[in-house]
């Protein structure tokens, strides 16, 4: 985020470059997996406003819009699930999540994997191998951007509109009149 330059940002709504200005910041709660343990912290999110009137939150790649868990936390959980070293119960205890959360992430990953890789590659590659491939994409930003452009969502983002699901009362990550 230290290299972020609002004036070089392209507005996803109108497509203009150079018309965005920083106008606000807010804190966002995020859970990650650091040194073998789930760790929760607060990060500062920058908001920009374009001259077209749309506002946007600038999220680092590992942050999934409308989710408290980081992308890498979720991928770590799914990788350990795919490796079958722990029972679902032990895995959920280890990461501090419920089994329903684990299965929701698994289903969402499968859906997004199909959109990312296509049907043929998804059929010929194992669940675990796809997780390994994703972990070694360099840079991850390219995958994140291409997935966003293709689907209109971030990888493992569960929904587009936060108003349809009950969530905590935090500022929206995207707001346009």
XYZ file of N, CA and C in Angstrom:
531
model
N 0.826 -1.194 0.000
C 0.000 0.000 0.000
C 0.871 1.258 0.000
N 2.116 1.140 0.439
C 2.982 2.320 0.460
C 3.285 2.812 -0.949
N 3.210 1.922 -1.948
C 3.480 2.338 -3.325
C 2.220 2.801 -4.056
N 1.071 2.777 -3.394
C -0.189 3.171 -4.031
C -0.185 4.653 -4.379
N -0.533 4.952 -5.624
C -0.604 6.331 -6.107
C -2.015 6.583 -6.646
N -2.850 7.337 -5.879
C -4.240 7.535 -6.316
C -4.360 8.167 -7.701
N -3.441 9.048 -8.053
C -3.522 9.724 -9.357
C -3.250 8.774 -10.526
N -2.647 7.608 -10.255
C -2.381 6.632 -11.311
C -3.435 5.534 -11.349
N -4.438 5.643 -10.485
C -5.478 4.630 -10.378
C -6.526 4.822 -11.467
N -6.944 3.705 -12.055
C -8.012 3.720 -13.052
C -9.327 3.463 -12.331
N -10.288 4.326 -12.519
C -11.603 4.165 -11.890
C -12.312 2.967 -12.519
N -12.723 1.973 -11.710
C -13.422 0.819 -12.271
C -14.810 1.158 -12.816
N -15.345 2.307 -12.429
C -16.688 2.675 -12.879
C -16.671 3.400 -14.216
N -15.835 4.432 -14.328
C -15.836 5.224 -15.563
C -14.644 4.926 -16.454
N -13.610 4.295 -15.917
C -12.451 3.913 -16.708
C -11.380 4.973 -16.858
N -11.615 6.153 -16.301
C -10.624 7.225 -16.427
C -9.459 6.991 -15.471
N -8.271 7.364 -15.926
C -7.074 7.294 -15.095
C -6.679 8.712 -14.713
N -6.276 8.885 -13.456
C -5.791 10.190 -13.008
C -6.842 11.070 -12.362
N -8.071 10.570 -12.249
C -9.142 11.379 -11.671
C -9.501 10.973 -10.244
N -8.727 10.077 -9.632
C -9.017 9.626 -8.276
C -8.143 10.359 -7.263
N -8.750 10.737 -6.154
C -8.042 11.393 -5.064
C -8.388 10.700 -3.753
N -7.378 10.553 -2.887
C -7.636 10.003 -1.554
C -8.540 10.968 -0.806
N -9.542 10.428 -0.109
C -10.404 11.327 0.645
C -10.733 10.814 2.038
N -10.457 9.552 2.324
C -10.779 9.033 3.656
C -9.988 7.757 3.912
N -9.995 7.352 5.176
C -9.393 6.089 5.596
C -10.304 5.480 6.644
N -10.273 4.164 6.738
C -10.985 3.491 7.818
C -10.198 2.255 8.214
N -10.469 1.760 9.398
C -9.800 0.560 9.877
C -10.628 -0.668 9.560
N -9.956 -1.731 9.211
C -10.614 -2.970 8.849
C -10.005 -4.123 9.640
N -10.853 -4.940 10.207
C -10.453 -6.112 10.980
C -10.136 -7.237 10.006
N -9.022 -7.935 10.216
C -8.650 -9.045 9.337
C -7.986 -10.154 10.159
N -8.283 -11.402 9.784
C -7.686 -12.571 10.423
C -6.721 -13.204 9.423
N -5.493 -13.450 9.869
C -4.474 -14.072 9.028
C -3.828 -15.212 9.809
N -2.974 -15.961 9.168
C -2.282 -17.073 9.814
C -0.799 -16.735 9.804
N -0.251 -16.435 10.978
C 1.135 -15.985 11.080
C 1.861 -16.826 12.121
N 3.025 -17.343 11.728
C 3.857 -18.163 12.613
C 3.068 -19.309 13.251
N 2.248 -19.958 12.438
C 1.532 -21.138 12.906
C 0.273 -20.892 13.711
N -0.176 -19.638 13.787
C -1.371 -19.330 14.581
C -2.263 -18.323 13.874
N -3.593 -18.451 14.062
C -4.489 -17.406 13.571
C -4.233 -16.115 14.359
N -4.091 -15.017 13.644
C -3.826 -13.729 14.262
C -4.809 -12.709 13.696
N -5.481 -11.994 14.581
C -6.375 -10.941 14.116
C -5.698 -9.601 14.330
N -5.915 -8.712 13.380
C -5.328 -7.379 13.468
C -6.235 -6.390 12.752
N -5.859 -5.151 12.850
C -6.594 -4.086 12.183
C -5.658 -3.434 11.181
N -6.146 -3.231 9.964
C -5.354 -2.543 8.954
C -6.098 -1.291 8.511
N -5.357 -0.337 7.989
C -5.956 0.910 7.522
C -6.230 0.806 6.024
N -7.444 1.105 5.636
C -7.871 1.054 4.240
C -8.050 2.485 3.728
N -7.465 2.757 2.572
C -7.579 4.070 1.937
C -8.784 4.061 1.011
N -9.548 5.148 1.036
C -10.669 5.312 0.107
C -10.332 6.440 -0.857
N -10.692 6.239 -2.119
C -10.479 7.271 -3.132
C -11.820 7.640 -3.745
N -11.872 8.853 -4.261
C -13.079 9.322 -4.941
C -12.674 9.813 -6.326
N -13.406 9.353 -7.323
C -13.164 9.751 -8.700
C -13.997 10.993 -9.010
N -13.581 11.734 -10.005
C -14.347 12.916 -10.402
C -15.734 12.545 -10.924
N -15.957 11.262 -11.276
C -17.285 10.823 -11.720
C -18.239 10.644 -10.539
N -17.696 10.745 -9.305
C -18.526 10.641 -8.111
C -18.454 9.299 -7.399
N -17.856 8.294 -8.018
C -17.743 6.975 -7.398
C -16.613 6.956 -6.378
N -16.839 6.211 -5.310
C -15.795 6.028 -4.305
C -15.381 4.564 -4.281
N -14.118 4.334 -3.939
C -13.567 2.985 -3.946
C -12.632 2.797 -2.769
N -12.692 1.634 -2.153
C -11.719 1.268 -1.129
C -10.559 0.583 -1.841
N -9.351 0.934 -1.465
C -8.163 0.337 -2.067
C -7.689 -0.774 -1.137
N -7.919 -2.000 -1.571
C -7.602 -3.162 -0.741
C -6.343 -3.846 -1.233
N -5.444 -4.213 -0.322
C -4.285 -5.019 -0.730
C -4.763 -6.381 -1.235
N -3.977 -7.031 -2.092
C -4.368 -8.316 -2.690
C -4.881 -9.351 -1.700
N -4.255 -9.521 -0.530
C -4.726 -10.599 0.356
C -6.060 -10.321 1.044
N -6.619 -9.133 0.874
C -7.874 -8.782 1.535
C -9.032 -9.054 0.581
N -9.977 -9.848 1.042
C -11.156 -10.184 0.244
C -12.271 -9.220 0.630
N -12.877 -8.537 -0.355
C -13.969 -7.623 -0.015
C -15.072 -8.327 0.784
N -15.534 -7.660 1.811
C -16.648 -8.095 2.661
C -16.347 -9.358 3.473
N -15.083 -9.679 3.695
C -14.720 -10.856 4.480
C -13.676 -10.472 5.520
N -13.724 -11.081 6.681
C -12.759 -10.796 7.744
C -11.495 -11.639 7.626
N -11.553 -12.721 6.863
C -10.400 -13.609 6.732
C -9.601 -13.234 5.490
N -8.271 -13.254 5.612
C -7.429 -12.936 4.466
C -7.457 -14.092 3.461
N -7.147 -13.779 2.232
C -7.090 -14.785 1.182
C -6.114 -15.890 1.555
N -4.950 -15.520 2.064
C -3.929 -16.511 2.368
C -4.318 -17.377 3.568
N -5.094 -16.837 4.496
C -5.620 -17.641 5.600
C -6.533 -18.728 5.047
N -7.450 -18.326 4.174
C -8.399 -19.275 3.586
C -7.671 -20.332 2.760
N -6.703 -19.900 1.951
C -5.953 -20.860 1.143
C -5.151 -21.823 2.013
N -4.640 -21.348 3.136
C -3.911 -22.226 4.064
C -4.854 -23.287 4.642
N -6.045 -22.853 5.046
C -7.037 -23.798 5.576
C -7.386 -24.841 4.515
N -7.663 -24.377 3.300
C -8.044 -25.308 2.228
C -6.908 -26.260 1.859
N -5.681 -25.764 1.892
C -4.537 -26.617 1.588
C -4.383 -27.700 2.643
N -4.490 -27.333 3.900
C -4.381 -28.340 4.961
C -5.553 -29.330 4.904
N -6.725 -28.836 4.515
C -7.877 -29.729 4.336
C -7.590 -30.729 3.210
N -7.048 -30.231 2.100
C -6.758 -31.094 0.947
C -5.660 -32.101 1.244
N -4.738 -31.771 2.143
C -3.640 -32.673 2.492
C -4.110 -33.804 3.405
N -5.268 -33.643 4.021
C -5.896 -34.662 4.873
C -5.020 -35.101 6.043
N -4.305 -34.159 6.628
C -3.476 -34.460 7.803
C -4.277 -34.403 9.097
N -5.398 -33.681 9.062
C -6.228 -33.493 10.253
C -7.660 -33.875 9.924
N -8.410 -34.240 10.934
C -9.849 -34.406 10.744
C -10.437 -33.003 10.567
N -11.631 -32.928 10.040
C -12.286 -31.625 9.872
C -12.419 -30.935 11.222
N -12.781 -31.685 12.236
C -12.935 -31.117 13.580
C -11.613 -30.540 14.100
N -10.521 -31.297 13.958
C -9.211 -30.825 14.407
C -8.746 -29.614 13.605
N -8.987 -29.663 12.308
C -8.599 -28.546 11.442
C -9.348 -27.271 11.831
N -10.633 -27.405 12.070
C -11.443 -26.239 12.455
C -11.008 -25.690 13.813
N -10.695 -26.574 14.746
C -10.174 -26.126 16.048
C -8.842 -25.399 15.877
N -7.984 -25.935 15.047
C -6.655 -25.342 14.807
C -6.758 -23.924 14.266
N -7.724 -23.685 13.381
C -7.862 -22.380 12.748
C -8.943 -21.499 13.380
N -9.684 -22.040 14.321
C -10.715 -21.247 14.984
C -11.905 -20.926 14.102
N -12.291 -21.884 13.261
C -13.438 -21.691 12.363
C -14.424 -22.830 12.573
N -15.621 -22.678 12.034
C -16.628 -23.739 12.116
C -16.534 -24.638 10.879
N -17.003 -25.880 10.990
C -17.027 -26.748 9.802
C -17.839 -26.135 8.650
N -18.923 -25.444 8.971
C -19.723 -24.839 7.899
C -18.926 -23.773 7.151
N -18.060 -23.050 7.866
C -17.200 -22.061 7.213
C -16.214 -22.760 6.289
N -15.598 -23.824 6.771
C -14.662 -24.592 5.945
C -15.339 -25.079 4.673
N -16.512 -25.668 4.777
C -17.193 -26.201 3.598
C -17.685 -25.084 2.674
N -18.052 -23.942 3.241
C -18.451 -22.796 2.403
C -17.249 -22.322 1.583
N -16.077 -22.224 2.234
C -14.858 -21.829 1.523
C -14.488 -22.838 0.450
N -14.632 -24.124 0.764
C -14.312 -25.177 -0.200
C -15.209 -25.054 -1.433
N -16.508 -24.882 -1.220
C -17.447 -24.749 -2.335
C -17.161 -23.487 -3.154
N -16.864 -22.387 -2.480
C -16.561 -21.136 -3.171
C -15.272 -21.275 -3.980
N -14.256 -21.918 -3.397
C -13.005 -22.146 -4.116
C -13.265 -22.972 -5.376
N -14.053 -24.031 -5.255
C -14.350 -24.872 -6.422
C -15.043 -24.065 -7.519
N -15.974 -23.219 -7.129
C -16.694 -22.378 -8.100
C -15.732 -21.401 -8.778
N -14.914 -20.717 -7.987
C -13.992 -19.736 -8.556
C -12.865 -20.419 -9.339
N -12.477 -21.607 -8.890
C -11.455 -22.371 -9.616
C -11.947 -22.702 -11.020
N -13.209 -23.084 -11.137
C -13.790 -23.397 -12.437
C -13.765 -22.165 -13.342
N -14.090 -21.002 -12.773
C -14.054 -19.757 -13.548
C -12.630 -19.372 -13.914
N -11.672 -19.663 -13.030
C -10.269 -19.309 -13.230
C -9.599 -20.254 -14.219
N -9.773 -21.564 -14.036
C -9.039 -22.533 -14.844
C -9.829 -23.096 -16.021
N -11.128 -23.049 -15.951
C -11.935 -23.669 -16.987
C -12.228 -25.124 -16.657
N -13.200 -25.673 -17.323
C -13.682 -27.017 -17.027
C -12.629 -28.105 -17.247
N -11.931 -28.065 -18.378
C -10.988 -29.144 -18.678
C -9.853 -29.220 -17.667
N -9.240 -28.095 -17.355
C -8.136 -28.125 -16.403
C -8.637 -28.511 -15.012
N -9.832 -28.041 -14.651
C -10.394 -28.385 -13.351
C -10.622 -29.892 -13.243
N -11.037 -30.516 -14.332
C -11.271 -31.962 -14.316
C -9.974 -32.765 -14.269
N -8.925 -32.261 -14.907
C -7.683 -33.044 -14.970
C -6.719 -32.767 -13.818
N -6.931 -31.710 -13.071
C -6.017 -31.348 -11.985
C -6.697 -31.571 -10.632
N -5.966 -32.099 -9.672
C -6.546 -32.341 -8.349
C -6.799 -31.024 -7.626
N -7.662 -31.088 -6.649
C -7.972 -29.940 -5.793
C -6.682 -29.397 -5.172
N -5.867 -30.301 -4.615
C -4.615 -29.904 -3.971
C -3.648 -29.278 -4.973
N -3.504 -29.864 -6.155
C -2.587 -29.327 -7.172
C -2.991 -27.923 -7.600
N -4.284 -27.660 -7.655
C -4.731 -26.315 -8.026
C -4.366 -25.295 -6.943
N -4.425 -25.721 -5.685
C -4.023 -24.835 -4.587
C -2.525 -24.540 -4.662
N -1.736 -25.548 -4.973
C -0.286 -25.365 -5.111
C 0.005 -24.418 -6.279
N -0.676 -24.615 -7.391
C -0.481 -23.732 -8.549
C -0.793 -22.280 -8.187
N -1.883 -22.078 -7.494
C -2.267 -20.723 -7.089
C -1.219 -20.109 -6.162
N -0.661 -20.917 -5.268
C 0.339 -20.421 -4.320
C 1.610 -19.960 -5.017
N 1.903 -20.519 -6.185
C 3.147 -20.175 -6.874
C 2.954 -19.236 -8.053
N 1.768 -18.678 -8.212
C 1.577 -17.675 -9.260
C 2.414 -16.449 -8.919
N 3.173 -15.975 -9.877
C 4.015 -14.808 -9.618
C 3.781 -13.777 -10.712
N 3.428 -12.584 -10.434
C 2.942 -12.169 -9.117
C 1.460 -12.511 -8.968
N 1.027 -12.659 -7.743
C -0.378 -12.975 -7.495
C -1.275 -11.855 -8.020
N -0.781 -10.618 -7.999
C -1.575 -9.459 -8.431
C -2.132 -9.642 -9.835
N -1.371 -10.269 -10.716
C -1.842 -10.480 -12.089
C -3.062 -11.401 -12.113
N -3.011 -12.474 -11.323
C -4.154 -13.382 -11.234
C -5.354 -12.648 -10.637
N -5.107 -11.899 -9.567
C -6.186 -11.176 -8.896
C -6.864 -10.210 -9.863
N -6.084 -9.477 -10.629
C -6.644 -8.504 -11.571
C -7.400 -9.192 -12.698
N -6.835 -10.251 -13.270
C -7.526 -10.923 -14.382
C -8.827 -11.571 -13.910
N -8.828 -12.134 -12.700
C -10.054 -12.734 -12.167
C -11.115 -11.649 -11.944
N -10.712 -10.507 -11.395
C -11.629 -9.386 -11.171
C -12.212 -8.895 -12.492
N -11.380 -8.750 -13.507
C -11.860 -8.273 -14.800
C -12.816 -9.269 -15.448
N -12.566 -10.546 -15.251
C -13.406 -11.588 -15.856
C -14.749 -11.737 -15.145
N -14.733 -11.659 -13.811
C -15.934 -11.986 -13.047
C -16.591 -10.796 -12.347
N -15.855 -9.694 -12.198
C -16.382 -8.546 -11.464
C -16.272 -8.723 -9.951
N -15.538 -9.767 -9.522
C -15.363 -10.049 -8.097
C -13.911 -10.422 -7.838
N -13.481 -10.266 -6.598
C -12.166 -10.738 -6.195
C -12.209 -12.251 -6.008
N -11.041 -12.903 -6.157
C -10.966 -14.341 -5.959
C -11.378 -14.661 -4.526
N -12.311 -15.566 -4.355
C -12.918 -16.013 -3.095
C -13.817 -14.962 -2.435
N -14.202 -13.938 -3.166
C -15.222 -13.002 -2.673
C -16.565 -13.699 -2.814
N -17.353 -13.701 -1.744
C -18.567 -14.512 -1.755
C -19.766 -13.865 -2.440
N -19.778 -12.564 -2.566
C -20.927 -11.902 -3.170
C -20.532 -10.513 -3.651
N -21.340 -9.962 -4.519
C -21.049 -8.643 -5.066
C -21.649 -7.516 -4.248
N -22.834 -7.718 -3.722
C -23.542 -6.634 -3.049
C -23.716 -6.949 -1.569
N -23.065 -6.184 -0.695
C -23.137 -6.504 0.732
C -24.496 -6.232 1.371
N -25.370 -5.533 0.703
C -26.657 -5.207 1.313
C -27.608 -6.396 1.353
N -27.298 -7.446 0.596
C -28.178 -8.611 0.571
C -27.882 -9.619 1.674
N -26.756 -9.478 2.339
C -26.394 -10.403 3.402
C -26.146 -9.633 4.691
N -26.564 -10.179 5.833
C -26.278 -9.482 7.096
C -24.784 -9.513 7.387
N -24.222 -8.359 7.657
C -22.799 -8.229 7.948
C -22.624 -7.246 9.092
N -21.390 -7.143 9.555
C -21.089 -6.158 10.581
C -21.259 -4.759 9.999
N -21.441 -3.792 10.848
C -21.655 -2.423 10.389
C -20.316 -1.742 10.132
N -19.710 -2.107 8.993
C -18.459 -1.485 8.597
C -18.683 -0.760 7.282
N -17.816 0.184 6.938
C -18.008 0.917 5.690
C -17.960 -0.028 4.500
N -18.745 0.223 3.466
C -18.700 -0.635 2.279
C -17.367 -0.483 1.580
N -16.939 -1.530 0.864
C -15.688 -1.488 0.143
C -15.849 -0.837 -1.230
N -17.059 -0.648 -1.680
C -17.281 -0.029 -2.972
C -18.615 0.700 -2.922
N -18.616 1.934 -3.329
C -19.848 2.721 -3.266
C -19.895 3.626 -4.486
N -20.959 3.556 -5.238
C -21.102 4.400 -6.406
C -22.544 4.868 -6.500
N -22.754 6.168 -6.753
C -24.134 6.679 -6.844
C -24.887 6.102 -8.034
